[in-house]
mmCIF file of C-alpha atoms in Angstrom:
data_model
loop_
_atom_site.group_PDB
_atom_site.id
_atom_site.type_symbol
_atom_site.label_atom_id
_atom_site.label_comp_id
_atom_site.label_asym_id
_atom_site.label_seq_id
_atom_site.Cartn_x
_atom_site.Cartn_y
_atom_site.Cartn_z
ATOM 1 C CA MET A 14 106.214 97.193 73.558
ATOM 2 C CA ARG A 15 107.048 93.920 75.780
ATOM 3 C CA ASP A 16 109.211 92.702 73.912
ATOM 4 C CA THR A 17 110.283 95.883 71.717
ATOM 5 C CA HIS A 18 110.263 98.764 74.121
ATOM 6 C CA PRO A 19 109.218 97.090 77.762
ATOM 7 C CA VAL A 20 110.634 100.147 79.793
ATOM 8 C CA TRP A 21 109.550 103.155 77.481
ATOM 9 C CA PHE A 22 110.083 106.790 77.980
ATOM 10 C CA ASP A 23 107.203 108.818 76.445
ATOM 11 C CA GLU A 24 108.556 112.102 75.186
ATOM 12 C CA THR A 25 105.591 114.217 75.195
ATOM 13 C CA SER A 26 104.021 113.337 78.781
ATOM 14 C CA LYS A 27 107.834 113.002 80.214
ATOM 15 C CA CYS A 28 106.155 109.740 81.805
ATOM 16 C CA TRP A 29 107.260 106.521 81.633
ATOM 17 C CA HIS A 30 105.787 102.995 81.080
ATOM 18 C CA VAL A 31 106.372 99.279 82.197
ATOM 19 C CA PHE A 32 105.248 96.706 80.430
ATOM 20 C CA ARG A 33 106.750 93.104 81.529
ATOM 21 C CA TYR A 34 104.701 90.951 84.155
ATOM 22 C CA SER A 35 108.452 91.077 86.453
ATOM 23 C CA ASP A 36 108.836 94.840 86.322
ATOM 24 C CA VAL A 37 105.388 95.638 86.332
ATOM 25 C CA ASN A 38 105.469 93.366 89.763
ATOM 26 C CA ARG A 39 108.539 94.842 90.307
ATOM 27 C CA VAL A 40 107.226 98.716 90.183
ATOM 28 C CA ILE A 41 103.762 98.372 92.240
ATOM 29 C CA THR A 42 105.662 96.120 95.359
ATOM 30 C CA ASP A 43 108.892 97.935 95.810
ATOM 31 C CA TYR A 44 107.465 100.900 97.634
ATOM 32 C CA GLU A 45 110.851 102.093 98.083
ATOM 33 C CA SER A 46 111.935 102.809 94.787
ATOM 34 C CA PHE A 47 108.083 103.288 93.338
ATOM 35 C CA SER A 48 106.324 105.657 96.001
ATOM 36 C CA SER A 49 102.650 105.703 96.211
ATOM 37 C CA GLU A 50 102.810 109.374 97.382
ATOM 38 C CA ARG A 51 102.818 110.828 93.771
ATOM 39 C CA ARG A 52 99.122 112.063 93.563
ATOM 40 C CA GLN A 53 99.673 115.544 93.692
ATOM 41 C CA GLY A 54 98.895 115.480 90.206
ATOM 42 C CA ALA A 55 96.125 118.213 88.860
ATOM 43 C CA PHE A 56 93.038 116.803 90.881
ATOM 44 C CA ALA A 57 94.566 116.063 94.114
ATOM 45 C CA ARG A 58 96.419 119.691 93.906
ATOM 46 C CA THR A 59 93.510 121.581 92.706
ATOM 47 C CA ARG A 60 91.308 120.130 95.697
ATOM 48 C CA GLN A 61 94.390 120.812 98.056
ATOM 49 C CA THR A 62 94.005 124.194 96.564
ATOM 50 C CA ALA A 63 90.720 125.092 97.278
ATOM 51 C CA ILE A 64 90.395 123.835 100.723
ATOM 52 C CA ALA A 65 93.843 125.227 101.832
ATOM 53 C CA THR A 66 92.487 128.573 102.196
ATOM 54 C CA GLU A 67 89.201 127.847 103.484
ATOM 55 C CA ALA A 68 89.022 128.711 106.838
ATOM 56 C CA THR A 69 87.052 126.432 109.871
ATOM 57 C CA GLN A 70 84.785 128.083 112.195
ATOM 58 C CA ASP A 71 87.136 128.109 115.047
ATOM 59 C CA GLY A 72 89.380 130.286 112.449
ATOM 60 C CA ARG A 73 91.981 127.021 111.660
ATOM 61 C CA GLU A 74 92.552 126.464 107.810
ATOM 62 C CA ARG A 75 91.025 123.520 106.634
ATOM 63 C CA ARG A 76 93.710 121.403 104.645
ATOM 64 C CA ALA A 77 93.327 118.245 102.495
ATOM 65 C CA GLY A 78 92.012 114.508 103.229
ATOM 66 C CA ARG A 79 95.005 112.194 102.909
ATOM 67 C CA SER A 80 94.165 108.857 100.706
ATOM 68 C CA ILE A 81 95.267 105.970 101.403
ATOM 69 C CA ILE A 82 96.317 104.617 97.991
ATOM 70 C CA ALA A 83 98.772 107.672 97.894
ATOM 71 C CA MET A 84 100.487 106.533 100.964
ATOM 72 C CA ASP A 85 103.906 104.724 101.825
ATOM 73 C CA PRO A 86 104.561 103.177 105.393
ATOM 74 C CA PRO A 87 104.465 103.709 107.748
ATOM 75 C CA GLN A 88 101.626 105.980 107.213
ATOM 76 C CA HIS A 89 100.041 103.512 104.848
ATOM 77 C CA ARG A 90 99.772 100.499 107.357
ATOM 78 C CA GLN A 91 98.114 102.468 109.909
ATOM 79 C CA TYR A 92 95.772 103.420 107.857
ATOM 80 C CA ARG A 93 94.929 100.620 106.341
ATOM 81 C CA ASN A 94 94.684 98.662 109.451
ATOM 82 C CA LEU A 95 91.459 101.030 110.647
ATOM 83 C CA VAL A 96 89.320 99.250 107.568
ATOM 84 C CA SER A 97 91.182 96.040 106.822
ATOM 85 C CA GLN A 98 88.824 93.731 109.064
ATOM 86 C CA SER A 99 85.677 95.122 107.523
ATOM 87 C CA PHE A 100 87.482 93.106 104.079
ATOM 88 C CA THR A 101 88.373 89.810 105.564
ATOM 89 C CA PRO A 102 87.123 86.462 104.216
ATOM 90 C CA ARG A 103 85.855 85.961 107.736
ATOM 91 C CA ALA A 104 83.961 89.100 108.320
ATOM 92 C CA LEU A 105 82.734 89.165 104.578
ATOM 93 C CA ALA A 106 81.270 85.304 104.508
ATOM 94 C CA ARG A 107 78.328 86.742 106.655
ATOM 95 C CA LEU A 108 77.395 89.351 103.608
ATOM 96 C CA SER A 109 76.612 86.007 101.622
ATOM 97 C CA GLY A 110 73.414 85.418 102.721
ATOM 98 C CA ARG A 111 72.961 89.693 101.599
ATOM 99 C CA ILE A 112 74.507 89.949 98.718
ATOM 100 C CA GLU A 113 72.374 86.891 97.239
ATOM 101 C CA SER A 114 69.402 87.904 97.851
ATOM 102 C CA ILE A 115 70.168 91.685 96.593
ATOM 103 C CA THR A 116 71.326 89.510 93.131
ATOM 104 C CA GLN A 117 68.179 88.021 93.397
ATOM 105 C CA ASP A 118 65.919 90.755 93.915
ATOM 106 C CA LEU A 119 68.010 92.634 90.473
ATOM 107 C CA LEU A 120 67.320 89.760 88.784
ATOM 108 C CA ASP A 121 63.518 89.645 89.208
ATOM 109 C CA GLN A 122 63.108 92.962 88.267
ATOM 110 C CA VAL A 123 64.467 92.164 84.201
ATOM 111 C CA ARG A 124 64.201 88.448 83.384
ATOM 112 C CA PHE A 125 60.594 88.635 82.550
ATOM 113 C CA SER A 126 61.729 91.230 79.734
ATOM 114 C CA GLY A 127 64.332 89.300 78.055
ATOM 115 C CA GLN A 128 66.656 92.148 77.677
ATOM 116 C CA MET A 129 68.763 94.262 79.858
ATOM 117 C CA ASP A 130 71.568 96.585 80.543
ATOM 118 C CA MET A 131 74.090 94.766 82.357
ATOM 119 C CA VAL A 132 76.084 97.538 83.698
ATOM 120 C CA ALA A 133 72.962 99.423 84.425
ATOM 121 C CA ASP A 134 70.804 96.463 85.844
ATOM 122 C CA ILE A 135 72.930 94.315 87.418
ATOM 123 C CA ALA A 136 77.140 95.108 87.808
ATOM 124 C CA TYR A 137 76.326 98.306 88.574
ATOM 125 C CA PRO A 138 73.632 98.206 91.557
ATOM 126 C CA LEU A 139 74.859 95.024 93.262
ATOM 127 C CA PRO A 140 78.213 96.230 94.648
ATOM 128 C CA THR A 141 76.974 99.759 94.851
ATOM 129 C CA ILE A 142 74.090 98.274 97.771
ATOM 130 C CA VAL A 143 76.240 95.609 99.886
ATOM 131 C CA ILE A 144 79.095 98.924 100.188
ATOM 132 C CA ALA A 145 76.131 101.488 101.294
ATOM 133 C CA GLU A 146 74.773 99.094 103.503
ATOM 134 C CA MET A 147 78.440 98.913 104.937
ATOM 135 C CA LEU A 148 78.918 102.061 104.467
ATOM 136 C CA GLY A 149 75.889 103.539 106.425
ATOM 137 C CA VAL A 150 74.517 105.667 103.467
ATOM 138 C CA PRO A 151 71.681 105.250 102.234
ATOM 139 C CA THR A 152 71.239 102.693 99.322
ATOM 140 C CA SER A 153 68.584 105.414 97.358
ATOM 141 C CA ASP A 154 71.142 108.068 96.770
ATOM 142 C CA ARG A 155 72.856 105.372 94.215
ATOM 143 C CA PRO A 156 71.874 107.906 91.627
ATOM 144 C CA LEU A 157 74.215 109.882 92.964
ATOM 145 C CA PHE A 158 76.987 107.740 93.351
ATOM 146 C CA LYS A 159 76.724 106.973 89.995
ATOM 147 C CA GLN A 160 76.832 110.477 88.812
ATOM 148 C CA TRP A 161 79.922 110.520 91.079
ATOM 149 C CA ALA A 162 81.977 107.156 89.479
ATOM 150 C CA ASP A 163 81.316 108.365 86.079
ATOM 151 C CA GLY A 164 82.350 111.720 86.081
ATOM 152 C CA LEU A 165 85.796 110.517 88.116
ATOM 153 C CA LEU A 166 86.205 107.283 86.006
ATOM 154 C CA ASN A 167 85.665 109.139 82.412
ATOM 155 C CA ARG A 168 88.412 111.561 83.495
ATOM 156 C CA GLN A 169 90.234 113.257 80.730
ATOM 157 C CA LEU A 170 93.703 114.414 81.716
ATOM 158 C CA SER A 171 96.362 113.687 80.243
ATOM 159 C CA ASP A 172 99.641 112.135 81.666
ATOM 160 C CA ALA A 173 101.405 115.338 82.191
ATOM 161 C CA GLU A 174 98.243 117.462 83.579
ATOM 162 C CA PHE A 175 97.958 114.233 85.579
ATOM 163 C CA PHE A 176 101.488 114.526 87.376
ATOM 164 C CA ARG A 177 102.697 118.089 86.481
ATOM 165 C CA PRO A 178 99.595 120.782 87.120
ATOM 166 C CA ASP A 179 100.913 124.083 86.281
ATOM 167 C CA GLU A 180 99.378 127.746 86.923
ATOM 168 C CA ALA A 181 98.308 127.941 83.878
ATOM 169 C CA GLN A 182 96.769 124.347 83.503
ATOM 170 C CA GLN A 183 94.706 125.654 87.021
ATOM 171 C CA GLU A 184 92.301 127.395 85.317
ATOM 172 C CA ASN A 185 91.719 123.839 82.920
ATOM 173 C CA PRO A 186 88.011 123.465 82.951
ATOM 174 C CA GLU A 187 88.659 119.562 83.499
ATOM 175 C CA ILE A 188 90.743 120.625 86.692
ATOM 176 C CA GLN A 189 87.917 123.006 87.839
ATOM 177 C CA ARG A 190 84.892 120.027 87.042
ATOM 178 C CA LEU A 191 87.183 117.440 89.179
ATOM 179 C CA ARG A 192 87.201 119.809 91.460
ATOM 180 C CA ASN A 193 84.038 120.747 92.098
ATOM 181 C CA LEU A 194 82.819 116.612 91.448
ATOM 182 C CA PHE A 195 84.699 116.491 94.265
ATOM 183 C CA GLU A 196 84.197 118.671 96.437
ATOM 184 C CA GLU A 197 80.230 117.647 96.201
ATOM 185 C CA MET A 198 80.917 114.157 97.381
ATOM 186 C CA SER A 199 82.749 115.690 100.649
ATOM 187 C CA ASP A 200 79.884 118.059 101.168
ATOM 188 C CA TYR A 201 77.324 114.366 101.124
ATOM 189 C CA PHE A 202 79.951 112.705 103.353
ATOM 190 C CA GLU A 203 80.534 116.241 105.797
ATOM 191 C CA GLU A 204 76.567 115.285 106.659
ATOM 192 C CA MET A 205 77.064 112.402 106.862
ATOM 193 C CA LEU A 206 79.493 112.108 109.222
ATOM 194 C CA LYS A 207 77.334 114.983 111.210
ATOM 195 C CA GLU A 208 74.949 112.366 111.689
ATOM 196 C CA ARG A 209 77.281 109.549 112.835
ATOM 197 C CA ARG A 210 78.996 111.983 115.385
ATOM 198 C CA SER A 211 75.211 112.522 117.343
ATOM 199 C CA GLN A 212 73.618 109.167 116.285
ATOM 200 C CA PRO A 213 76.398 106.723 116.080
ATOM 201 C CA ARG A 214 75.547 103.394 113.880
ATOM 202 C CA ASN A 215 76.715 99.685 113.735
ATOM 203 C CA ASP A 216 78.484 100.752 110.344
ATOM 204 C CA MET A 217 81.540 101.809 108.885
ATOM 205 C CA ILE A 218 81.093 105.600 109.048
ATOM 206 C CA SER A 219 80.687 105.577 112.794
ATOM 207 C CA ASP A 220 83.982 103.078 113.143
ATOM 208 C CA LEU A 221 85.984 105.686 111.506
ATOM 209 C CA LEU A 222 84.827 108.148 113.298
ATOM 210 C CA ALA A 223 85.775 106.039 116.428
ATOM 211 C CA ALA A 224 89.326 105.113 114.488
ATOM 212 C CA GLU A 225 92.562 106.460 116.134
ATOM 213 C CA VAL A 226 96.179 106.411 114.835
ATOM 214 C CA ASP A 227 98.754 107.491 117.307
ATOM 215 C CA GLY A 228 96.103 107.667 119.862
ATOM 216 C CA GLU A 229 94.543 110.531 117.791
ATOM 217 C CA HIS A 230 91.497 110.607 115.870
ATOM 218 C CA LEU A 231 91.038 110.454 112.210
ATOM 219 C CA SER A 232 90.555 114.594 111.245
ATOM 220 C CA ASN A 233 87.220 115.739 109.462
ATOM 221 C CA GLU A 234 89.272 115.606 106.097
ATOM 222 C CA ASP A 235 91.028 112.513 106.224
ATOM 223 C CA THR A 236 87.748 110.624 107.417
ATOM 224 C CA ILE A 237 85.595 112.083 104.130
ATOM 225 C CA SER A 238 88.607 111.393 101.946
ATOM 226 C CA PHE A 239 88.482 107.773 103.129
ATOM 227 C CA CYS A 240 84.415 107.335 102.967
ATOM 228 C CA ILE A 241 84.800 108.337 98.826
ATOM 229 C CA ILE A 242 87.516 105.667 98.431
ATOM 230 C CA LEU A 243 85.598 103.306 100.150
ATOM 231 C CA LEU A 244 82.002 103.861 98.375
ATOM 232 C CA LEU A 245 83.786 104.503 94.691
ATOM 233 C CA ALA A 246 86.741 101.118 95.232
ATOM 234 C CA GLY A 247 83.821 99.530 96.661
ATOM 235 C CA HIS A 248 81.916 99.008 93.644
ATOM 236 C CA VAL A 249 83.209 99.584 90.639
ATOM 237 C CA THR A 250 86.007 96.866 90.759
ATOM 238 C CA THR A 251 83.353 94.843 90.738
ATOM 239 C CA THR A 252 81.242 96.438 88.861
ATOM 240 C CA ASN A 253 83.667 96.374 85.416
ATOM 241 C CA LEU A 254 84.786 91.941 86.683
ATOM 242 C CA LEU A 255 81.387 91.214 86.681
ATOM 243 C CA SER A 256 80.132 92.921 83.041
ATOM 244 C CA GLN A 257 83.558 91.399 81.820
ATOM 245 C CA ALA A 258 82.805 88.059 82.621
ATOM 246 C CA ILE A 259 79.514 87.968 80.574
ATOM 247 C CA ARG A 260 81.376 89.878 77.620
ATOM 248 C CA CYS A 261 84.050 87.136 78.030
ATOM 249 C CA PHE A 262 82.064 84.292 78.494
ATOM 250 C CA ASP A 263 79.793 86.062 75.353
ATOM 251 C CA GLU A 264 83.062 85.461 72.975
ATOM 252 C CA HIS A 265 83.893 82.170 74.195
ATOM 253 C CA PRO A 266 80.756 79.986 74.119
ATOM 254 C CA ASP A 267 82.562 77.018 75.457
ATOM 255 C CA ALA A 268 83.973 78.526 78.322
ATOM 256 C CA LEU A 269 80.238 79.430 79.394
ATOM 257 C CA GLU A 270 79.352 76.270 78.508
ATOM 258 C CA GLN A 271 81.995 74.351 80.809
ATOM 259 C CA ALA A 272 81.054 77.240 83.865
ATOM 260 C CA ARG A 273 77.382 75.439 83.205
ATOM 261 C CA LYS A 274 78.152 71.540 83.249
ATOM 262 C CA GLN A 275 81.318 72.513 85.813
ATOM 263 C CA PRO A 276 80.179 75.268 88.612
ATOM 264 C CA GLU A 277 82.916 74.196 90.564
ATOM 265 C CA LEU A 278 85.010 76.282 87.888
ATOM 266 C CA ILE A 279 83.526 79.256 88.836
ATOM 267 C CA PRO A 280 86.343 80.762 91.139
ATOM 268 C CA SER A 281 89.092 80.060 89.243
ATOM 269 C CA ALA A 282 86.653 81.495 85.921
ATOM 270 C CA ILE A 283 86.940 84.433 87.916
ATOM 271 C CA GLU A 284 90.785 84.344 88.380
ATOM 272 C CA GLU A 285 91.222 83.786 84.197
ATOM 273 C CA ILE A 286 88.429 87.113 83.636
ATOM 274 C CA LEU A 287 90.667 89.304 85.934
ATOM 275 C CA ARG A 288 94.114 88.382 84.087
ATOM 276 C CA TYR A 289 92.372 88.101 80.381
ATOM 277 C CA ALA A 290 90.229 91.766 81.309
ATOM 278 C CA SER A 291 92.062 93.296 83.974
ATOM 279 C CA PRO A 292 89.542 95.403 84.984
ATOM 280 C CA VAL A 293 92.340 98.093 86.465
ATOM 281 C CA TRP A 294 94.947 98.664 83.145
ATOM 282 C CA ARG A 295 97.813 100.751 85.320
ATOM 283 C CA LEU A 296 99.048 101.917 88.019
ATOM 284 C CA SER A 297 101.207 104.863 88.608
ATOM 285 C CA ARG A 298 104.263 105.302 91.276
ATOM 286 C CA ILE A 299 107.212 107.933 91.113
ATOM 287 C CA THR A 300 110.800 106.939 91.723
ATOM 288 C CA GLN A 301 112.384 107.919 94.844
ATOM 289 C CA THR A 302 115.945 106.751 93.063
ATOM 290 C CA ASP A 303 117.390 106.510 90.350
ATOM 291 C CA VAL A 304 116.492 102.698 89.423
ATOM 292 C CA THR A 305 117.337 100.638 86.712
ATOM 293 C CA ILE A 306 115.165 97.959 85.023
ATOM 294 C CA ASP A 307 116.035 95.782 81.864
ATOM 295 C CA SER A 308 119.210 97.982 81.581
ATOM 296 C CA VAL A 309 117.074 101.221 81.265
ATOM 297 C CA THR A 310 117.731 103.979 84.411
ATOM 298 C CA ILE A 311 114.464 105.731 85.500
ATOM 299 C CA PRO A 312 115.923 108.902 86.915
ATOM 300 C CA ALA A 313 114.335 110.017 90.220
ATOM 301 C CA HIS A 314 110.979 111.515 91.196
ATOM 302 C CA ALA A 315 109.969 110.375 87.762
ATOM 303 C CA PRO A 316 106.440 109.526 87.122
ATOM 304 C CA VAL A 317 105.668 105.545 86.254
ATOM 305 C CA PHE A 318 102.868 103.688 84.950
ATOM 306 C CA ALA A 319 102.833 99.868 85.222
ATOM 307 C CA TRP A 320 100.876 98.364 83.052
ATOM 308 C CA LEU A 321 98.474 95.449 84.490
ATOM 309 C CA ALA A 322 97.105 94.504 81.842
ATOM 310 C CA SER A 323 100.235 93.949 79.967
ATOM 311 C CA ALA A 324 101.563 92.280 82.693
ATOM 312 C CA ASN A 325 98.501 89.960 82.786
ATOM 313 C CA ARG A 326 98.990 88.949 78.954
ATOM 314 C CA ASP A 327 102.935 88.426 79.168
ATOM 315 C CA GLU A 328 103.758 85.297 77.740
ATOM 316 C CA ARG A 329 106.697 84.996 79.800
ATOM 317 C CA GLN A 330 104.247 84.128 82.889
ATOM 318 C CA PHE A 331 101.247 82.746 81.297
ATOM 319 C CA PRO A 332 101.429 80.207 78.681
ATOM 320 C CA GLU A 333 99.334 80.829 75.487
ATOM 321 C CA PRO A 334 98.387 84.062 76.988
ATOM 322 C CA GLU A 335 95.514 85.580 74.699
ATOM 323 C CA ARG A 336 93.575 81.908 74.911
ATOM 324 C CA PHE A 337 90.838 82.419 77.465
ATOM 325 C CA ASP A 338 90.881 79.231 80.077
ATOM 326 C CA ILE A 339 88.833 79.197 82.959
ATOM 327 C CA ALA A 340 90.487 76.348 84.581
ATOM 328 C CA ARG A 341 94.320 77.981 83.897
ATOM 329 C CA THR A 342 96.740 77.120 86.739
ATOM 330 C CA PRO A 343 98.661 78.256 87.965
ATOM 331 C CA ASN A 344 97.344 81.855 87.651
ATOM 332 C CA ARG A 345 99.435 84.939 89.567
ATOM 333 C CA HIS A 346 97.687 87.249 87.413
ATOM 334 C CA ILE A 347 98.254 90.703 89.367
ATOM 335 C CA ALA A 348 95.047 92.091 88.197
ATOM 336 C CA PHE A 349 94.533 93.459 92.078
ATOM 337 C CA GLY A 350 97.843 94.651 92.545
ATOM 338 C CA HIS A 351 100.969 93.154 94.955
ATOM 339 C CA GLY A 352 102.430 94.127 97.961
ATOM 340 C CA ILE A 353 101.432 96.743 100.541
ATOM 341 C CA HIS A 354 99.210 98.546 97.583
ATOM 342 C CA PHE A 355 96.814 95.006 97.557
ATOM 343 C CA CYS A 356 92.941 96.253 96.394
ATOM 344 C CA ILE A 357 92.055 95.733 100.101
ATOM 345 C CA GLY A 358 88.160 95.179 98.532
ATOM 346 C CA ALA A 359 89.504 92.057 96.166
ATOM 347 C CA PRO A 360 87.865 89.988 99.110
ATOM 348 C CA LEU A 361 84.503 91.564 98.786
ATOM 349 C CA SER A 362 84.353 91.736 94.706
ATOM 350 C CA ARG A 363 85.414 88.127 94.298
ATOM 351 C CA LEU A 364 83.002 87.403 96.792
ATOM 352 C CA GLU A 365 80.371 89.684 95.391
ATOM 353 C CA VAL A 366 80.757 87.988 91.955
ATOM 354 C CA SER A 367 80.849 83.958 92.973
ATOM 355 C CA ILE A 368 77.734 84.301 93.866
ATOM 356 C CA ALA A 369 75.988 86.519 91.156
ATOM 357 C CA LEU A 370 78.243 84.855 88.643
ATOM 358 C CA PRO A 371 76.568 81.328 88.834
ATOM 359 C CA MET A 372 73.143 82.823 89.491
ATOM 360 C CA LEU A 373 73.375 84.926 86.082
ATOM 361 C CA ILE A 374 74.487 82.077 84.265
ATOM 362 C CA LYS A 375 71.411 79.880 85.550
ATOM 363 C CA GLN A 376 68.934 81.688 85.682
ATOM 364 C CA LEU A 377 69.296 83.800 82.666
ATOM 365 C CA PRO A 378 69.501 81.012 79.659
ATOM 366 C CA ASP A 379 70.286 81.633 76.282
ATOM 367 C CA LEU A 380 72.563 85.200 77.150
ATOM 368 C CA HIS A 381 74.160 86.908 74.721
ATOM 369 C CA VAL A 382 75.793 90.653 74.235
ATOM 370 C CA VAL A 383 73.832 92.895 72.082
ATOM 371 C CA HIS A 384 76.641 93.170 69.045
ATOM 372 C CA ASP A 385 74.571 95.790 66.818
ATOM 373 C CA ARG A 386 76.622 98.861 67.942
ATOM 374 C CA PRO A 387 79.433 99.279 69.478
ATOM 375 C CA LEU A 388 79.988 98.893 73.205
ATOM 376 C CA GLU A 389 81.477 101.796 75.360
ATOM 377 C CA LEU A 390 83.785 102.022 77.834
ATOM 378 C CA PHE A 391 85.264 104.306 79.749
ATOM 379 C CA GLU A 392 87.020 106.837 78.342
ATOM 380 C CA GLY A 393 89.658 107.010 81.120
ATOM 381 C CA ARG A 394 92.897 105.702 80.589
ATOM 382 C CA THR A 395 92.765 103.477 84.364
ATOM 383 C CA LEU A 396 90.006 100.964 84.429
ATOM 384 C CA PHE A 397 88.424 98.714 81.570
ATOM 385 C CA GLY A 398 84.747 98.955 82.220
ATOM 386 C CA PHE A 399 81.881 99.245 80.096
ATOM 387 C CA GLN A 400 79.647 102.318 80.314
ATOM 388 C CA HIS A 401 76.587 99.754 79.271
ATOM 389 C CA LEU A 402 76.436 96.585 78.188
ATOM 390 C CA PRO A 403 72.803 95.312 76.565
ATOM 391 C CA VAL A 404 71.770 92.122 76.507
ATOM 392 C CA THR A 405 69.112 89.514 75.588
ATOM 393 C CA PHE A 406 68.221 86.188 77.035
ATOM 394 C CA THR A 407 64.810 83.792 77.002
ATOM 395 C CA ALA A 408 62.582 85.399 79.076
ATOM 396 C CA SER A 409 61.514 83.525 82.730
ATOM 397 C CA GLU A 410 59.100 84.042 85.677
ATOM 398 C CA PRO A 411 60.523 86.071 88.842
ATOM 399 C CA SER A 412 61.487 83.714 91.724
ATOM 400 C CA ILE A 413 58.978 83.400 94.259
ATOM 401 C CA HIS A 414 60.778 83.631 97.895
#
């Protein structure tokens, strides 16, 4: 598609798709032409419809919470600043010891067995515990978080349904399932907010309750939306990145041996995994005006999908893009997006994987993916991740610490 249809209109869904690196980078960076305030799709609209008619105790109508990923400036900047300080490298550096401790505990639970599910035993619980502790929600609720995440990641809406729900689609079983799932999550955080209002703690939920935008506190719905985004986004990328790392090294044993001998290559290896196996396949925007890309004019108010995974394999930007090279430099991938919507959790994800990956390589000798059955990917159209990743390794005794 990069060579033959770099800007493509899908007649079925009435959506546009962009595949080349330079064009994808423009779509996700130029917020004046390509708006993020497009998520009035089926998921958002059905929730908004469901909530709009519900009255609060004082008789006022409730509204749907706004999502930071569906905002343009200046509002986006104001809301992002509320949590950005928690995700700076300097702030996250204090978590290094805790991340190492969690990783070691998880390894100790499986290393004696010689086999495990990489997703269920390491890649999912590690970042989930970290973000849950940052937010201040019980890590014992991890099964519940996973149920929600799996339900959202396996979303079965078509592109047309995502962007253009109509009255007939309000009865769509998939839309109803997503709406119910979102209401469950909202109810959960509603209880958390009640607890923090009476007993504030040193956590992000308490910080959000105390935060102000333009001199006003966030609404209950906006705070809940923030909590949901942080919980899901705080672990999904790392889960996919860590499991894809094991998959990439399994397929490229020379690269694994290189990483064992030269641990200083781990940071660049992580960047190559992000490029080669992009955890997020694509991002969506809405054109504000008519926009011309590669001599093709996309009309105003049109849905556009920018394919990060394609951009990160564009030979115009990356020499030999199909080659997995953990020493690749430069490596200006856009796996975490670019511009104002650059993934706020990117520093946390990089930190978690930079700590966990060397520990996995060192403590699980002869690590291999089990290939006796097809690997299960998430069924949605946005994220590239495994539901399960069975692996084997040489068993050893748990560490003593």
